[in-house]
């Protein structure tokens, strides 16, 4: 054999296998393949020499060269698959999620708002006593908010300073007492209802906000006394603030009750010493109550000779201030986590 022999092909194949095995990347592999199998590659160079061989030899070497080429191609393909698999594995590894890692430490937990919390306790108390829940609209007619409740036109509560008037002569309800009228009208006693909700007044101080919350309650039957009312509200106050809470009844005057009283909590923010929230009095007005005025019952179509009832309206925000030691009503509406986290 002159120009070409099978030994040369074996040598070429073994060199190619070694280089291919060492290729680390696809571009390297492509270059190596071209170096052996490309038009200007080593195998082509060898084949150029076979012209000098005689016919039988040329055929034999040509065949061997093809087999060599096939084996190198196979070797390159295997290496390509291996490199691609390694690249994929590395990419996946980079995005891998380690599910055994600990989570974010101490994530901030959502809580009920202090007002929601107080409302729920209030509703729970009255539900357990057989009171049903009613709700009324926040935009109310002057009739339901005032007149039907025996609040005459000249009463200070009708003054623009206290009341927000809206288009059409309606008002933003100044108390939840409107629900008394809406609930009693057209129905026959006995009644036992509570009405929690938002109310609105032109007012701003550590214990007044233009929007605040009340819970109204009333009971009407043939035998209902002021004693029932007093016992109920004392139990209510203790349910919310604990058995040791000091409460006091004071005579008061409301157009829609006769007799009327105001119920105060001792101011827990200052322990009765007097502070800005209780205006130095040591007591916090919690709400009003009394025996429903016969005229209110008659306005709702109820026979006031046969039926009598009591009613009350308590402040919810103030209860939250005392219960959670919050020194200004505005703090309840600012979303500050230091306040919201107190419950
Ligand atoms: N509506 C009164 C207010 O907002 C509170 C009130 C007092 C409600 C006496 C009543 C009541 O039902 O009987 O100041």
CSV table of C-alpha atoms and ligand atoms in Angstrom, one decimal:
chain,number,residue,atom,x,y,z
A,1,UNK,CA,0.0,0.0,0.0
A,2,UNK,CA,1.4,3.3,-1.0
A,3,UNK,CA,-0.5,6.5,-0.1
A,4,UNK,CA,-3.1,5.1,2.3
A,5,UNK,CA,-3.4,2.2,4.7
A,6,UNK,CA,-5.9,1.0,7.2
A,7,UNK,CA,-3.5,1.8,10.0
A,8,UNK,CA,-3.7,5.4,9.2
A,9,UNK,CA,-7.5,5.2,9.4
A,10,UNK,CA,-7.3,3.5,12.8
A,11,UNK,CA,-4.9,6.1,14.1
A,12,UNK,CA,-7.2,8.9,12.8
A,13,UNK,CA,-10.2,7.2,14.5
A,14,UNK,CA,-8.5,6.8,17.8
A,15,UNK,CA,-7.3,10.5,17.8
A,16,UNK,CA,-10.8,11.6,16.9
A,17,UNK,CA,-12.3,9.6,19.7
A,18,UNK,CA,-9.9,11.0,22.3
A,19,UNK,CA,-10.5,14.6,21.2
A,20,UNK,CA,-14.3,14.1,21.0
A,21,UNK,CA,-14.3,12.7,24.5
A,22,UNK,CA,-12.5,15.7,25.8
A,23,UNK,CA,-14.8,18.3,24.1
A,24,UNK,CA,-16.5,20.3,26.8
A,25,UNK,CA,-18.9,22.4,24.7
A,26,UNK,CA,-21.0,22.1,21.6
A,27,UNK,CA,-18.8,24.7,19.7
A,28,UNK,CA,-15.7,22.7,20.6
A,29,UNK,CA,-17.3,19.5,19.4
A,30,UNK,CA,-18.4,21.1,16.1
A,31,UNK,CA,-14.8,22.3,15.5
A,32,UNK,CA,-13.4,18.9,16.3
A,33,UNK,CA,-15.8,17.1,14.0
A,34,UNK,CA,-15.0,19.5,11.2
A,35,UNK,CA,-11.2,18.9,11.8
A,36,UNK,CA,-11.8,15.2,11.1
A,37,UNK,CA,-14.8,14.8,8.8
A,38,UNK,CA,-15.1,18.2,7.1
A,39,UNK,CA,-14.2,18.9,3.5
A,40,UNK,CA,-10.8,20.1,4.6
A,41,UNK,CA,-10.5,17.6,7.4
A,42,UNK,CA,-8.1,14.8,8.0
A,43,UNK,CA,-10.3,12.1,6.6
A,44,UNK,CA,-10.7,14.0,3.3
A,45,UNK,CA,-7.0,14.4,3.2
A,46,UNK,CA,-6.4,10.7,3.5
A,47,UNK,CA,-9.0,9.9,0.9
A,48,UNK,CA,-7.3,12.2,-1.5
A,49,UNK,CA,-4.4,9.7,-1.6
A,50,UNK,CA,-6.5,6.7,-2.6
A,51,UNK,CA,-6.3,7.7,-6.3
A,52,UNK,CA,-2.9,6.2,-6.4
A,53,UNK,CA,-4.2,2.8,-5.4
A,54,UNK,CA,-5.2,0.1,-7.7
A,55,UNK,CA,-8.9,-0.7,-8.1
A,56,UNK,CA,-9.4,-3.5,-5.5
A,57,UNK,CA,-7.3,-1.7,-2.9
A,58,UNK,CA,-9.1,1.6,-3.6
A,59,UNK,CA,-12.4,-0.1,-3.0
A,60,UNK,CA,-11.3,-1.7,0.2
A,61,UNK,CA,-9.8,1.5,1.7
A,62,UNK,CA,-12.8,3.5,0.6
A,63,UNK,CA,-15.0,1.1,2.4
A,64,UNK,CA,-12.9,1.3,5.5
A,65,UNK,CA,-12.9,5.0,5.3
A,66,UNK,CA,-16.7,5.1,5.2
A,67,UNK,CA,-16.9,2.8,8.2
A,68,UNK,CA,-14.4,5.0,10.1
A,69,UNK,CA,-16.4,8.1,9.2
A,70,UNK,CA,-19.6,6.4,10.4
A,71,UNK,CA,-18.0,5.5,13.7
A,72,UNK,CA,-16.6,9.0,14.3
A,73,UNK,CA,-20.1,10.5,13.5
A,74,UNK,CA,-21.6,8.1,16.0
A,75,UNK,CA,-19.0,9.1,18.6
A,76,UNK,CA,-19.7,12.8,18.0
A,77,UNK,CA,-23.5,12.3,18.3
A,78,UNK,CA,-23.1,10.5,21.6
A,79,UNK,CA,-20.8,13.3,22.9
A,80,UNK,CA,-23.3,15.9,21.7
A,81,UNK,CA,-26.1,14.3,23.5
A,82,UNK,CA,-24.0,14.1,26.7
A,83,UNK,CA,-23.0,17.8,26.5
A,84,UNK,CA,-26.7,18.8,25.9
A,85,UNK,CA,-27.8,16.8,28.9
A,86,UNK,CA,-25.2,18.3,31.1
A,87,UNK,CA,-26.2,21.9,30.0
A,88,UNK,CA,-29.8,21.1,30.7
A,89,UNK,CA,-29.1,19.7,34.0
A,90,UNK,CA,-27.0,22.7,35.0
A,91,UNK,CA,-29.8,25.1,33.9
A,92,UNK,CA,-32.4,23.2,35.9
A,93,UNK,CA,-30.1,23.1,38.9
A,94,UNK,CA,-29.7,26.9,38.9
A,95,UNK,CA,-33.5,27.3,39.2
A,96,UNK,CA,-34.0,24.5,41.7
A,97,UNK,CA,-36.3,25.3,44.7
A,98,UNK,CA,-35.0,23.9,47.9
A,99,UNK,CA,-38.3,22.9,49.6
A,100,UNK,CA,-36.4,22.1,52.8
A,101,UNK,CA,-35.5,25.8,53.4
A,102,UNK,CA,-37.3,27.4,56.3
A,103,UNK,CA,-40.0,29.9,55.3
A,104,UNK,CA,-40.0,33.7,56.0
A,105,UNK,CA,-39.6,34.1,59.7
A,106,UNK,CA,-42.5,35.5,61.6
A,107,UNK,CA,-44.7,36.6,58.7
A,108,UNK,CA,-47.1,39.4,59.8
A,109,UNK,CA,-50.5,37.9,60.6
A,110,UNK,CA,-53.8,39.5,59.7
A,111,UNK,CA,-56.1,40.2,62.6
A,112,UNK,CA,-59.6,41.4,63.2
A,113,UNK,CA,-59.9,45.1,63.5
A,114,UNK,CA,-60.6,46.2,67.1
A,115,UNK,CA,-64.0,47.5,66.1
A,116,UNK,CA,-64.9,44.2,64.4
A,117,UNK,CA,-63.8,42.4,67.5
A,118,UNK,CA,-65.9,44.5,69.8
A,119,UNK,CA,-68.9,44.2,67.4
A,120,UNK,CA,-68.6,40.5,67.4
A,121,UNK,CA,-68.6,40.2,71.1
A,122,UNK,CA,-71.6,42.5,71.4
A,123,UNK,CA,-73.6,40.6,68.8
A,124,UNK,CA,-72.6,37.3,70.5
A,125,UNK,CA,-73.9,38.6,73.9
A,126,UNK,CA,-77.3,39.7,72.5
A,127,UNK,CA,-77.7,36.7,70.3
A,128,UNK,CA,-77.4,34.5,73.3
A,129,UNK,CA,-80.3,36.5,74.9
A,130,UNK,CA,-82.5,35.9,71.9
A,131,UNK,CA,-82.1,39.3,70.2
A,132,UNK,CA,-82.3,39.3,66.4
A,133,UNK,CA,-80.1,41.5,64.3
A,134,UNK,CA,-81.4,44.3,62.0
A,135,UNK,CA,-79.6,46.8,59.8
A,136,UNK,CA,-80.7,50.1,58.5
A,137,UNK,CA,-79.4,52.5,55.7
A,138,UNK,CA,-76.7,55.0,56.5
A,139,UNK,CA,-78.5,57.6,54.2
A,140,UNK,CA,-81.8,58.1,56.0
A,141,UNK,CA,-84.8,60.3,55.8
A,142,UNK,CA,-85.1,63.1,58.3
A,143,UNK,CA,-88.4,61.5,59.4
A,144,UNK,CA,-86.8,58.2,60.4
A,145,UNK,CA,-83.7,59.8,61.9
A,146,UNK,CA,-85.5,62.6,63.8
A,147,UNK,CA,-89.2,63.1,63.6
A,148,UNK,CA,-90.4,59.6,64.2
A,149,UNK,CA,-88.1,59.5,67.2
A,150,UNK,CA,-89.8,62.5,68.7
A,151,UNK,CA,-86.8,64.8,68.0
A,152,UNK,CA,-88.5,68.2,67.3
A,153,UNK,CA,-87.3,70.5,64.6
A,154,UNK,CA,-85.7,72.8,67.2
A,155,UNK,CA,-83.7,70.1,68.9
A,156,UNK,CA,-79.9,70.8,68.9
A,157,UNK,CA,-79.3,67.4,67.2
A,158,UNK,CA,-81.0,68.8,64.1
A,159,UNK,CA,-78.5,71.6,64.0
A,160,UNK,CA,-76.3,71.6,60.9
A,161,UNK,CA,-73.3,71.4,63.2
A,162,UNK,CA,-74.1,67.9,64.2
A,163,UNK,CA,-75.8,66.5,61.1
A,164,UNK,CA,-74.5,65.8,57.6
A,165,UNK,CA,-77.2,66.7,55.1
A,166,UNK,CA,-77.1,65.0,51.7
A,167,UNK,CA,-78.9,65.8,48.4
A,168,UNK,CA,-82.7,65.4,48.5
A,169,UNK,CA,-83.1,66.5,52.1
A,170,UNK,CA,-81.8,63.2,53.5
A,171,UNK,CA,-79.2,62.9,56.2
A,172,UNK,CA,-76.3,60.6,57.0
A,173,UNK,CA,-77.9,58.9,60.0
A,174,UNK,CA,-76.7,60.5,63.2
A,175,UNK,CA,-77.5,57.3,65.3
A,176,UNK,CA,-78.6,53.8,64.8
A,177,UNK,CA,-82.0,54.7,66.5
A,178,UNK,CA,-83.5,55.0,62.9
A,179,UNK,CA,-83.6,51.2,62.9
A,180,UNK,CA,-86.1,51.3,65.8
A,181,UNK,CA,-88.5,53.0,63.5
A,182,UNK,CA,-87.8,50.9,60.4
A,183,UNK,CA,-88.1,47.7,62.4
A,184,UNK,CA,-91.2,48.4,64.5
A,185,UNK,CA,-93.3,50.0,61.9
A,186,UNK,CA,-95.9,47.6,60.5
A,187,UNK,CA,-95.0,44.8,62.9
A,188,UNK,CA,-96.6,43.6,66.1
A,189,UNK,CA,-94.6,43.1,69.4
A,190,UNK,CA,-93.0,41.3,71.1
A,191,UNK,CA,-89.7,42.6,69.7
A,192,UNK,CA,-86.1,42.0,70.7
A,193,UNK,CA,-83.7,43.5,68.3
A,194,UNK,CA,-80.1,44.9,68.0
A,195,UNK,CA,-78.8,47.0,65.2
A,196,UNK,CA,-75.1,47.5,64.8
A,197,UNK,CA,-73.8,50.0,62.3
A,198,UNK,CA,-72.0,53.2,61.2
A,199,UNK,CA,-73.2,56.6,62.1
A,200,UNK,CA,-72.1,60.1,61.2
A,201,UNK,CA,-71.7,63.5,62.9
A,202,UNK,CA,-69.8,66.7,62.6
A,203,UNK,CA,-67.5,66.0,65.5
A,204,UNK,CA,-63.8,65.6,66.2
A,205,UNK,CA,-61.9,65.0,69.5
A,206,UNK,CA,-60.0,62.2,71.1
A,207,UNK,CA,-63.3,60.3,71.6
A,208,UNK,CA,-65.3,61.7,68.6
A,209,UNK,CA,-64.9,60.9,65.0
A,210,UNK,CA,-67.1,62.1,62.1
A,211,UNK,CA,-67.9,58.5,61.4
A,212,UNK,CA,-68.3,56.1,64.3
A,213,UNK,CA,-70.1,53.0,65.3
A,214,UNK,CA,-73.1,52.3,67.5
A,215,UNK,CA,-75.1,49.3,68.6
A,216,UNK,CA,-78.8,50.0,69.1
A,217,UNK,CA,-81.0,47.6,71.0
A,218,UNK,CA,-84.6,47.5,71.9
A,219,UNK,CA,-87.2,45.3,73.4
A,220,UNK,CA,-90.9,45.8,73.4
A,221,UNK,CA,-93.5,43.6,75.1
A,222,UNK,CA,-96.4,43.8,77.5
A,223,UNK,CA,-94.2,43.6,80.6
A,224,UNK,CA,-90.8,45.3,80.1
A,225,UNK,CA,-89.3,47.4,82.9
A,226,UNK,CA,-86.4,49.8,83.5
A,227,UNK,CA,-85.1,47.1,85.8
A,228,UNK,CA,-84.8,44.7,82.9
A,229,UNK,CA,-82.9,47.3,81.0
A,230,UNK,CA,-80.5,48.1,83.8
A,231,UNK,CA,-79.8,44.4,84.5
A,232,UNK,CA,-79.2,43.7,80.8
A,233,UNK,CA,-76.8,46.6,80.3
A,234,UNK,CA,-74.8,45.8,83.4
A,235,UNK,CA,-74.4,42.3,82.2
A,236,UNK,CA,-73.5,43.6,78.8
A,237,UNK,CA,-70.8,45.9,80.1
A,238,UNK,CA,-69.3,43.1,82.2
A,239,UNK,CA,-69.3,40.8,79.2
A,240,UNK,CA,-67.3,43.2,77.2
A,241,UNK,CA,-64.9,44.6,79.9
A,242,UNK,CA,-64.8,41.9,82.6
A,243,UNK,CA,-66.6,41.4,85.9
A,244,UNK,CA,-64.6,44.1,87.7
A,245,UNK,CA,-65.5,47.0,85.5
A,246,UNK,CA,-67.1,49.9,87.2
A,247,UNK,CA,-70.2,51.3,85.5
A,248,UNK,CA,-72.6,54.0,86.4
A,249,UNK,CA,-76.1,55.1,85.4
A,250,UNK,CA,-76.9,58.8,85.3
A,251,UNK,CA,-80.2,60.4,84.7
A,252,UNK,CA,-80.3,62.0,81.3
A,253,UNK,CA,-82.7,63.3,78.7
A,254,UNK,CA,-83.5,62.0,75.2
A,255,UNK,CA,-86.5,62.9,73.2
A,256,UNK,CA,-87.2,59.3,72.3
A,257,UNK,CA,-87.1,57.8,75.9
A,258,UNK,CA,-88.8,58.6,79.1
A,259,UNK,CA,-87.3,58.2,81.6
A,260,UNK,CA,-83.8,58.3,80.1
A,261,UNK,CA,-80.4,57.5,81.4
A,262,UNK,CA,-76.8,57.6,80.3
A,263,UNK,CA,-74.4,54.7,81.1
A,264,UNK,CA,-70.7,55.4,81.7
A,265,UNK,CA,-67.7,53.2,81.9
A,266,UNK,CA,-64.9,54.2,84.3
A,267,UNK,CA,-62.1,55.5,82.1
A,268,UNK,CA,-59.6,52.7,81.9
A,269,UNK,CA,-57.1,54.8,80.0
A,270,UNK,CA,-56.4,57.0,83.1
A,271,UNK,CA,-57.8,54.7,85.8
A,272,UNK,CA,-60.3,57.4,86.8
A,273,UNK,CA,-57.5,60.0,87.2
A,274,UNK,CA,-58.8,62.2,84.3
A,275,UNK,CA,-57.2,62.4,80.9
A,276,UNK,CA,-57.7,63.9,77.4
A,277,UNK,CA,-59.9,61.1,76.2
A,278,UNK,CA,-62.4,61.4,79.1
A,279,UNK,CA,-62.0,65.2,79.3
A,280,UNK,CA,-60.7,64.9,82.8
A,281,UNK,CA,-63.8,63.4,84.2
A,282,UNK,CA,-62.5,59.9,84.9
A,283,UNK,CA,-65.6,58.5,83.2
A,284,UNK,CA,-66.4,57.6,79.6
A,285,UNK,CA,-69.9,58.1,78.3
A,286,UNK,CA,-70.7,54.7,76.8
A,287,UNK,CA,-74.3,55.2,75.6
A,288,UNK,CA,-77.9,56.3,76.3
A,289,UNK,CA,-80.9,54.3,77.2
A,290,UNK,CA,-84.4,54.5,78.6
A,291,UNK,CA,-88.0,53.4,78.3
A,292,UNK,CA,-89.2,54.1,74.7
A,293,UNK,CA,-91.4,57.2,74.6
A,294,UNK,CA,-95.1,56.3,74.0
A,295,UNK,CA,-95.1,58.7,71.1
A,296,UNK,CA,-92.3,56.8,69.3
A,297,UNK,CA,-94.4,53.6,69.7
A,298,UNK,CA,-97.5,55.3,68.4
A,299,UNK,CA,-95.5,56.7,65.4
A,300,UNK,CA,-94.7,53.1,64.5
A,301,UNK,CA,-98.4,52.1,64.9
A,302,UNK,CA,-97.9,50.3,68.2
A,303,UNK,CA,-100.5,50.5,71.0
A,304,UNK,CA,-98.6,52.3,73.8
A,305,UNK,CA,-101.3,51.5,76.3
A,306,UNK,CA,-100.7,47.8,75.8
A,307,UNK,CA,-97.0,47.7,75.1
A,308,UNK,CA,-94.0,49.3,76.5
A,309,UNK,CA,-90.3,48.8,75.8
A,310,UNK,CA,-86.7,49.9,76.5
A,311,UNK,CA,-84.1,51.0,74.1
A,312,UNK,CA,-80.4,51.8,74.2
A,313,UNK,CA,-77.6,52.9,71.9
A,314,UNK,CA,-74.0,52.3,72.9
A,315,UNK,CA,-70.7,53.5,71.4
A,316,UNK,CA,-68.6,50.8,69.9
A,317,UNK,CA,-65.4,52.8,69.2
A,318,UNK,CA,-65.2,54.0,72.7
A,319,UNK,CA,-65.5,50.5,74.0
A,320,UNK,CA,-62.5,49.6,71.7
A,321,UNK,CA,-60.5,52.5,73.1
A,322,UNK,CA,-60.9,51.4,76.7
A,323,UNK,CA,-60.6,47.8,76.0
A,324,UNK,CA,-57.3,48.0,74.0
A,325,UNK,CA,-55.9,51.1,75.7
A,326,UNK,CA,-56.0,53.3,72.5
A,327,UNK,CA,-55.7,56.9,73.4
A,328,UNK,CA,-57.4,58.6,70.4
A,329,UNK,CA,-60.4,57.5,68.3
A,330,UNK,CA,-58.6,58.5,65.1
A,331,UNK,CA,-56.0,55.8,65.7
A,332,UNK,CA,-58.7,53.3,65.0
A,333,UNK,CA,-59.0,54.4,61.4
A,334,UNK,CA,-55.4,54.9,60.4
A,335,UNK,CA,-54.4,51.3,59.8
A,336,UNK,CA,-51.3,51.6,62.0
A,337,UNK,CA,-50.2,48.0,62.8
A,338,UNK,CA,-49.0,49.1,66.3
A,339,UNK,CA,-52.7,49.8,67.1
A,340,UNK,CA,-54.2,47.0,65.1
A,341,UNK,CA,-51.8,44.5,66.7
A,342,UNK,CA,-53.1,45.3,70.2
A,343,UNK,CA,-56.0,42.8,70.0
B,1,LIG,N1,-79.4,57.7,69.8
B,1,LIG,C1,-78.7,58.2,71.0
B,1,LIG,C2,-77.4,58.8,70.5
B,1,LIG,O1,-76.9,58.5,69.5
B,1,LIG,C3,-78.3,57.1,71.9
B,1,LIG,C4,-79.5,56.5,72.5
B,1,LIG,C5,-80.0,57.0,73.7
B,1,LIG,C6,-80.2,55.4,71.9
B,1,LIG,C7,-81.1,56.4,74.3
B,1,LIG,C8,-81.3,54.9,72.5
B,1,LIG,C9,-81.8,55.4,73.7
B,1,LIG,O2,-82.0,53.9,71.9
B,1,LIG,O3,-82.9,54.8,74.2
B,1,LIG,O4,-76.8,59.6,71.3
